PDB file of N, CA and C in Angstrom:
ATOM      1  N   UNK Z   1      94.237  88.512 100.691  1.00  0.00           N
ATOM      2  CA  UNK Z   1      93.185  89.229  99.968  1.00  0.00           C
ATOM      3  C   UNK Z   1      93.524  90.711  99.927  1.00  0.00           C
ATOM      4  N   UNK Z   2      93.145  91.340  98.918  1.00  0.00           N
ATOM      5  CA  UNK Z   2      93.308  93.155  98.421  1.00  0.00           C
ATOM      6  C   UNK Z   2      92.082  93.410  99.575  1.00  0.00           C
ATOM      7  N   UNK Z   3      92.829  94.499  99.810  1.00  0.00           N
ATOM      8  CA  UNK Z   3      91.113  95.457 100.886  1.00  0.00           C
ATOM      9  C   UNK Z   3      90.377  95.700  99.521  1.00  0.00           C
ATOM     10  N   UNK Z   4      90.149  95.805  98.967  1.00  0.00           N
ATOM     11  CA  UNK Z   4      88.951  95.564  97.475  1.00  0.00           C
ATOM     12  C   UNK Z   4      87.800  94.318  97.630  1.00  0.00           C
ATOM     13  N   UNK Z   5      89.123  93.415  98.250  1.00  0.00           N
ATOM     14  CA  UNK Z   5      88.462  91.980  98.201  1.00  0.00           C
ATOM     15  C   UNK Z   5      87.735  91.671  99.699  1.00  0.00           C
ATOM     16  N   UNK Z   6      88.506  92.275 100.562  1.00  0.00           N
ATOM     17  CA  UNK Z   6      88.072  92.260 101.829  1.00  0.00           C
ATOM     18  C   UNK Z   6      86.743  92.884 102.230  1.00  0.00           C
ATOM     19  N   UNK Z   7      86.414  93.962 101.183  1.00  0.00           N
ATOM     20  CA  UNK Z   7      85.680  95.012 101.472  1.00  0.00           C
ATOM     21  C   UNK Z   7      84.331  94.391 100.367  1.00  0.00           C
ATOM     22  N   UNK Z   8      84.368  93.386  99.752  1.00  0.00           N
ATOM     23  CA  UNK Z   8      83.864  93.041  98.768  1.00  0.00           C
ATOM     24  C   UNK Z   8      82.768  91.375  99.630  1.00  0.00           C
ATOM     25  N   UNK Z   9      84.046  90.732  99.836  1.00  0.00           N
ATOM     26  CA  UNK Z   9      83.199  90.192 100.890  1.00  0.00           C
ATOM     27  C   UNK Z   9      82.648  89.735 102.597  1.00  0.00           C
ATOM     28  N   UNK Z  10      83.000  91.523 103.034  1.00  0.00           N
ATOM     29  CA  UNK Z  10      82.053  91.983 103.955  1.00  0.00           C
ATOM     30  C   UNK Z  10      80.747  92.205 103.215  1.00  0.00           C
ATOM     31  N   UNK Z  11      80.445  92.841 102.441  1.00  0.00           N
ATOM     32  CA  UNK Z  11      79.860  93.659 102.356  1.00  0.00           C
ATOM     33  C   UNK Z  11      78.962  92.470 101.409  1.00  0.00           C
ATOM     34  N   UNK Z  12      78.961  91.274 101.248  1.00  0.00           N
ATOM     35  CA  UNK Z  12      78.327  90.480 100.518  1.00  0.00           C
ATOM     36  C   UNK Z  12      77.741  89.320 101.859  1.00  0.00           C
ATOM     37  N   UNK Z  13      78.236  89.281 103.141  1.00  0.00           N
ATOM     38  CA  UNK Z  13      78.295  88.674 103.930  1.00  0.00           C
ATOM     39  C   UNK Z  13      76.922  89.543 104.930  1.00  0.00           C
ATOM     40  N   UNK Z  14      77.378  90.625 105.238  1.00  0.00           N
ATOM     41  CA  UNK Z  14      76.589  91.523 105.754  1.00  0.00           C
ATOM     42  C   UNK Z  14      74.978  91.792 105.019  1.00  0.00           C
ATOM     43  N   UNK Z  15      75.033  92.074 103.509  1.00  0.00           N
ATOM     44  CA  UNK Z  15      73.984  92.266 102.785  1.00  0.00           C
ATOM     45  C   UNK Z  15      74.750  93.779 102.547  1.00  0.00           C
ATOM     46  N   UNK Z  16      74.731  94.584 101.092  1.00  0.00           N
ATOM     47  CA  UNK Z  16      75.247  95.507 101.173  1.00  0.00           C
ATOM     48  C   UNK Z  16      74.268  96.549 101.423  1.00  0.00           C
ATOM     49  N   UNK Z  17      72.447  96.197 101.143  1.00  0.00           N
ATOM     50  CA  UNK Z  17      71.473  96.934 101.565  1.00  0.00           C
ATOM     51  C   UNK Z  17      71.525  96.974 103.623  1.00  0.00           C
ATOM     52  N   UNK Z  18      71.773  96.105 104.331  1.00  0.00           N
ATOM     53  CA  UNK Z  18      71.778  96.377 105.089  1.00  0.00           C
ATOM     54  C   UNK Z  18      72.895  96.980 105.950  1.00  0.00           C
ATOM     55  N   UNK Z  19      74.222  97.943 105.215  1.00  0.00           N
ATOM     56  CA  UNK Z  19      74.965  98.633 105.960  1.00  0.00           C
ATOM     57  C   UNK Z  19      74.626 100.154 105.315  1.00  0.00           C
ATOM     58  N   UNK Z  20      74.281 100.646 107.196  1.00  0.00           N
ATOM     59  CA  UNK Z  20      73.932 102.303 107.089  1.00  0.00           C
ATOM     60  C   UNK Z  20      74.551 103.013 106.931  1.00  0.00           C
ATOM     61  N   UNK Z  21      76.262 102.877 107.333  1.00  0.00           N
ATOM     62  CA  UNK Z  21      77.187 103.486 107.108  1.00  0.00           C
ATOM     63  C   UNK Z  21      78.559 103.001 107.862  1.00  0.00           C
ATOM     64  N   UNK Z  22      79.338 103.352 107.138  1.00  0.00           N
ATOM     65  CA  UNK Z  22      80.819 102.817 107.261  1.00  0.00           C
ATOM     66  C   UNK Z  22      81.926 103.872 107.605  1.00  0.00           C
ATOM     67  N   UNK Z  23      82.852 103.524 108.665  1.00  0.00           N
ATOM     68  CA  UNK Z  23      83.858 104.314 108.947  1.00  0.00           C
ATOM     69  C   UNK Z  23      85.175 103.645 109.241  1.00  0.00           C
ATOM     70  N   UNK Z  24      86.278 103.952 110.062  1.00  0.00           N
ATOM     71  CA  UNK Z  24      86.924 103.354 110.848  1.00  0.00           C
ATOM     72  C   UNK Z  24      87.563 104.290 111.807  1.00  0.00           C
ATOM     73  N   UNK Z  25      88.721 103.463 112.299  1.00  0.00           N
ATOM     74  CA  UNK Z  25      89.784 104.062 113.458  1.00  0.00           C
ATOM     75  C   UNK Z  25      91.123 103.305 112.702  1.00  0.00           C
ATOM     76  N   UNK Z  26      91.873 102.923 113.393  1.00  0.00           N
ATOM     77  CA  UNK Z  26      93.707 102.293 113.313  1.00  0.00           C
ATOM     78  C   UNK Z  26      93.262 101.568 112.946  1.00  0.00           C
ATOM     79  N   UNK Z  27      92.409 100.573 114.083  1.00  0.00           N
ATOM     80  CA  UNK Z  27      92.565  98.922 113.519  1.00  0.00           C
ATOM     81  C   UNK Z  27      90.743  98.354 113.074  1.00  0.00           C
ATOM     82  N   UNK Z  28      90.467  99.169 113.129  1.00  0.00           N
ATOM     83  CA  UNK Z  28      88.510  98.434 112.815  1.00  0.00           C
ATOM     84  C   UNK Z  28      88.048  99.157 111.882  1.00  0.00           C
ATOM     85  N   UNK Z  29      87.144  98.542 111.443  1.00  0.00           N
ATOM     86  CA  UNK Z  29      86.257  99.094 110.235  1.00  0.00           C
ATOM     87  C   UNK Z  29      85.308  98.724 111.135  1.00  0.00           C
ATOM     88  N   UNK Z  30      84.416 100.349 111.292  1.00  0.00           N
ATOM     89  CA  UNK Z  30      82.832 100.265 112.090  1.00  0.00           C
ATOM     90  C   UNK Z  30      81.958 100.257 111.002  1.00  0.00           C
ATOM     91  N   UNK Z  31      80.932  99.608 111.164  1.00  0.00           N
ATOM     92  CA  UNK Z  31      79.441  99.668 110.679  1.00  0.00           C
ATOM     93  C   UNK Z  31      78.057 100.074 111.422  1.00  0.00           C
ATOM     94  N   UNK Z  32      77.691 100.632 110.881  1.00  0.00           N
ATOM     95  CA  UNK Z  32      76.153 100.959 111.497  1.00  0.00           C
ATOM     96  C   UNK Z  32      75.155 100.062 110.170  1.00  0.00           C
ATOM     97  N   UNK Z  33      74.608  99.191 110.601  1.00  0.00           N
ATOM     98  CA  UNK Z  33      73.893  98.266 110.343  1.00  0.00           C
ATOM     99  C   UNK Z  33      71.904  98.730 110.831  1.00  0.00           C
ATOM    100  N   UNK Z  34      71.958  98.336 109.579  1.00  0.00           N
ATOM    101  CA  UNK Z  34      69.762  98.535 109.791  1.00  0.00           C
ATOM    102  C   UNK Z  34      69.430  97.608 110.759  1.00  0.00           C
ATOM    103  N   UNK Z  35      69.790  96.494 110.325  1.00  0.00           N
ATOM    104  CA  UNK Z  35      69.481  95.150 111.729  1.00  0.00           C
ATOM    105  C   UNK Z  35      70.546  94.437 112.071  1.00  0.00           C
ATOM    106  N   UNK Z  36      71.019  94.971 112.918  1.00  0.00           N
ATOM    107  CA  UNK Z  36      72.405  94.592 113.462  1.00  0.00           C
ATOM    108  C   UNK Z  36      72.156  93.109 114.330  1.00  0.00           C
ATOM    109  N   UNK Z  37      70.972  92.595 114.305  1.00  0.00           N
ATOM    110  CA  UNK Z  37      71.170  90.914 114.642  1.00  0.00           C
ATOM    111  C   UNK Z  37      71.156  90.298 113.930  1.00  0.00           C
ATOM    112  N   UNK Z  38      71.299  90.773 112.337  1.00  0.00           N
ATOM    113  CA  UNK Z  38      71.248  90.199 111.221  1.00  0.00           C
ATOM    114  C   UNK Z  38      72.826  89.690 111.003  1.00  0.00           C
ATOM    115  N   UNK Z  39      73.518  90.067 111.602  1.00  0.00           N
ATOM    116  CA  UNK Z  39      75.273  89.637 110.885  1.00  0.00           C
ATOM    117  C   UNK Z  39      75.461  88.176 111.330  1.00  0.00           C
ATOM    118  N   UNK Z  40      76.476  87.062 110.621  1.00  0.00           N
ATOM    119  CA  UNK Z  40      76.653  86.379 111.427  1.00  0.00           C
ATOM    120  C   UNK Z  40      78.100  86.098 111.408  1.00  0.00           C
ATOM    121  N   UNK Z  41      78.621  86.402 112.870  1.00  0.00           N
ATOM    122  CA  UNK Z  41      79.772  86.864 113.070  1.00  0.00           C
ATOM    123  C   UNK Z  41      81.037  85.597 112.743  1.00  0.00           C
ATOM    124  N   UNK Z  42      80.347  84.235 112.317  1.00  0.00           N
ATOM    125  CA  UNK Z  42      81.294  82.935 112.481  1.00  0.00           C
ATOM    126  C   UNK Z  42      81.705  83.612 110.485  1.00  0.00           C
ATOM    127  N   UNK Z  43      80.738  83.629 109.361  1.00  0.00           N
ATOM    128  CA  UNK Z  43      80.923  83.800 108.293  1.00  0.00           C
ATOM    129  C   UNK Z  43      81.974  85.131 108.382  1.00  0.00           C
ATOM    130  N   UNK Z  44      81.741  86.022 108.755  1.00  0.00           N
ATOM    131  CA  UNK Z  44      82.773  87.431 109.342  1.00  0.00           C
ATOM    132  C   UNK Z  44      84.059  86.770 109.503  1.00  0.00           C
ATOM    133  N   UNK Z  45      84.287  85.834 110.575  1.00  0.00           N
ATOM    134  CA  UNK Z  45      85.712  85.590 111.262  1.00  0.00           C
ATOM    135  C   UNK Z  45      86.554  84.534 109.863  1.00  0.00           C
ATOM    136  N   UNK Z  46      85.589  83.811 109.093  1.00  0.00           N
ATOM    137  CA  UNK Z  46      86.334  83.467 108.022  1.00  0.00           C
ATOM    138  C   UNK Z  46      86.694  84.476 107.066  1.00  0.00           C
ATOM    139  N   UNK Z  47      86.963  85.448 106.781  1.00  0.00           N
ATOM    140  CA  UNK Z  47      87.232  86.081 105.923  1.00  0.00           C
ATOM    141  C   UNK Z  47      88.655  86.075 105.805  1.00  0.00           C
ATOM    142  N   UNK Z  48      89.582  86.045 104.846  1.00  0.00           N
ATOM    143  CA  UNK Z  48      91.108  86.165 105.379  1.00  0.00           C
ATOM    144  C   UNK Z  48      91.162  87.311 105.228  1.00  0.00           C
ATOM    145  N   UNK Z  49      91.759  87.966 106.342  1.00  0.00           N
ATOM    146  CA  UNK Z  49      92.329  89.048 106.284  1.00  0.00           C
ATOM    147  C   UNK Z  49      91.714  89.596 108.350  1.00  0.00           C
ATOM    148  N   UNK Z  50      90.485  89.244 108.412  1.00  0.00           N
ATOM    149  CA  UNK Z  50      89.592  89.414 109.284  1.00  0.00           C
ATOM    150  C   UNK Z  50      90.190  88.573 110.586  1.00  0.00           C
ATOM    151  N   UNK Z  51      90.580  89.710 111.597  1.00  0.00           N
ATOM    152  CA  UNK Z  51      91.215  89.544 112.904  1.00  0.00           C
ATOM    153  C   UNK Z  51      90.261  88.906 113.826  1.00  0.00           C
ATOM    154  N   UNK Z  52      89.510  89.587 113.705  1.00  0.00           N
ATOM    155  CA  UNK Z  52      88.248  89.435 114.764  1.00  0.00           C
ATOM    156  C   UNK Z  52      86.500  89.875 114.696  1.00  0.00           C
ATOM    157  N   UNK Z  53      85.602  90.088 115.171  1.00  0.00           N
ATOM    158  CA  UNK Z  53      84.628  91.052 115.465  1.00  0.00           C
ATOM    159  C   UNK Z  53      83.829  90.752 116.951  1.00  0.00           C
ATOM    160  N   UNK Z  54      83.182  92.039 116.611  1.00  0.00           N
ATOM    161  CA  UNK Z  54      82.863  93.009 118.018  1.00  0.00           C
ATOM    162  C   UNK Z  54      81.833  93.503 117.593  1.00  0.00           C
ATOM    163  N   UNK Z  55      80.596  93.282 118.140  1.00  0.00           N
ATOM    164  CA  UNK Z  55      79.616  93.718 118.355  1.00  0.00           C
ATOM    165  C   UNK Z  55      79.199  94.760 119.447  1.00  0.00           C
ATOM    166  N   UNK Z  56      79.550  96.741 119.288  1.00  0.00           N
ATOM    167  CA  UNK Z  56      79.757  97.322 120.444  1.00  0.00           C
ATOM    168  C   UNK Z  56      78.183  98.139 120.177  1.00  0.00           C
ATOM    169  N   UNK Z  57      77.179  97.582 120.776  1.00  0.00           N
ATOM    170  CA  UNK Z  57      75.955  98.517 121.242  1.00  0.00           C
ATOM    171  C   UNK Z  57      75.152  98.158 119.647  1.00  0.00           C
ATOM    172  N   UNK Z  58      74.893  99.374 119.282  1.00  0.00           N
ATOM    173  CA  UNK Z  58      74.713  99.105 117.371  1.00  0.00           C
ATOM    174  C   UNK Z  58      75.610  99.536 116.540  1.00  0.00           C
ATOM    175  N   UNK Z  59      76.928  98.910 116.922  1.00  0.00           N
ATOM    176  CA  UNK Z  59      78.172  98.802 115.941  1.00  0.00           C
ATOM    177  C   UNK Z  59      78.649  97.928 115.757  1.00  0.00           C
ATOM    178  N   UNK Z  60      78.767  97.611 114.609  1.00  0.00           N
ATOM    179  CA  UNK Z  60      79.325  96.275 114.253  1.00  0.00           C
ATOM    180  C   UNK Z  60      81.109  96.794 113.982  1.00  0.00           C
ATOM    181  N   UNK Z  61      82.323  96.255 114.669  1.00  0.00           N
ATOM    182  CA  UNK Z  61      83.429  96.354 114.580  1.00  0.00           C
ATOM    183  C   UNK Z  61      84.155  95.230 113.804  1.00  0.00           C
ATOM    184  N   UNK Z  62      84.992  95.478 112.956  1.00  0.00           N
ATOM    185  CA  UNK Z  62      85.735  94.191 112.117  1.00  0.00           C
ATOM    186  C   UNK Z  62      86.719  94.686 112.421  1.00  0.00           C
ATOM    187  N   UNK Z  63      88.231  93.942 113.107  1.00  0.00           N
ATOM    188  CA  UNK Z  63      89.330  94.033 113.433  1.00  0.00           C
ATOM    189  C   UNK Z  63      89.648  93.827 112.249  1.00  0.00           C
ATOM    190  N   UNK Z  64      90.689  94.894 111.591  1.00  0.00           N
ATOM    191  CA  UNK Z  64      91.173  94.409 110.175  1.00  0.00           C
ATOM    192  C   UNK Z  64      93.100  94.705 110.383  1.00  0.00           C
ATOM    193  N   UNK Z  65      93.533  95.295 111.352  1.00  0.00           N
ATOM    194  CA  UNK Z  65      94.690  96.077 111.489  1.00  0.00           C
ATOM    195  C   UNK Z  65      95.508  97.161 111.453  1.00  0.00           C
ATOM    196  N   UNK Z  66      96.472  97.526 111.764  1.00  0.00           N
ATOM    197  CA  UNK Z  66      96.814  99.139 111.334  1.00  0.00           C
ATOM    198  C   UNK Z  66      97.260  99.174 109.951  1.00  0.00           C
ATOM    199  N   UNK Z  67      96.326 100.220 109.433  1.00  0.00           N
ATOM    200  CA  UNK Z  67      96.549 100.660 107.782  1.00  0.00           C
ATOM    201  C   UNK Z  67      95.305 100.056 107.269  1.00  0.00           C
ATOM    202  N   UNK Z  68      95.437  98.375 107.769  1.00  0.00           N
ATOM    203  CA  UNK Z  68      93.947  98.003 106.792  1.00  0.00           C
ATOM    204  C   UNK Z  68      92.695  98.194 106.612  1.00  0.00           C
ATOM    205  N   UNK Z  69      92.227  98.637 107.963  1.00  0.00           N
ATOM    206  CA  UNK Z  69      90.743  99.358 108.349  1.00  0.00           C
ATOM    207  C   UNK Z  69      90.667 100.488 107.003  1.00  0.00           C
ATOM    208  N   UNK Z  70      91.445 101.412 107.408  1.00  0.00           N
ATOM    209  CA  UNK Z  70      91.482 102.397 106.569  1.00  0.00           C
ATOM    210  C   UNK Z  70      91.374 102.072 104.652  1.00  0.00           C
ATOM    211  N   UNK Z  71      92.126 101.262 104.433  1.00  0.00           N
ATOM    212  CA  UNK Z  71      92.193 100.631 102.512  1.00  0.00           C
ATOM    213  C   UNK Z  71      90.672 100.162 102.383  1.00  0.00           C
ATOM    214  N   UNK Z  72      90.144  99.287 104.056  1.00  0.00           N
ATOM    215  CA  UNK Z  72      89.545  98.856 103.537  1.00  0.00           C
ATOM    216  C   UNK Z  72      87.954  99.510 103.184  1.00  0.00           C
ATOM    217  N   UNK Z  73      88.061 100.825 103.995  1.00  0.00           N
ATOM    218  CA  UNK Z  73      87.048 101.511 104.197  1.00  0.00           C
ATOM    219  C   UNK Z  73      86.485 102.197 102.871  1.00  0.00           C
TER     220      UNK Z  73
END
């Protein structure tokens, strides 16, 4: 998948009304989420491209890799 596509369906998975804001680092794309018990992390881990996730406090983390966090942000 293009980080277009990756970023297309997070963000359809998540609800795109419910992400507050988006950043990253190397390998994650962070989210700040309105109701962060709203995600569900099994639909997340199917995504191709999608390493992992991490739920850190009220951040939602998507392992995407080095370079891809960033395209996909």
């Amino acid at each position: 998948m293009s980080p277009q596509e990756i970023a297309q369906a997070v963000a359809e998975t998540l609800g795109k009304k419910n992400i507050a804001s988006a950043s990253h680092c190397m390998t994650r794309l962070r989210l700040s989420l309105k109701a962060p018990g709203a995600y569900r992390k099994d639909a997340l881990q199917k995504i191709p491209g999608v390493l992992g996730v991490n739920l850190a406090k009220e951040e939602l983390q998507i392992v995407l890799g080095p370079g891809r966090a960033a395209a996909v942000t």
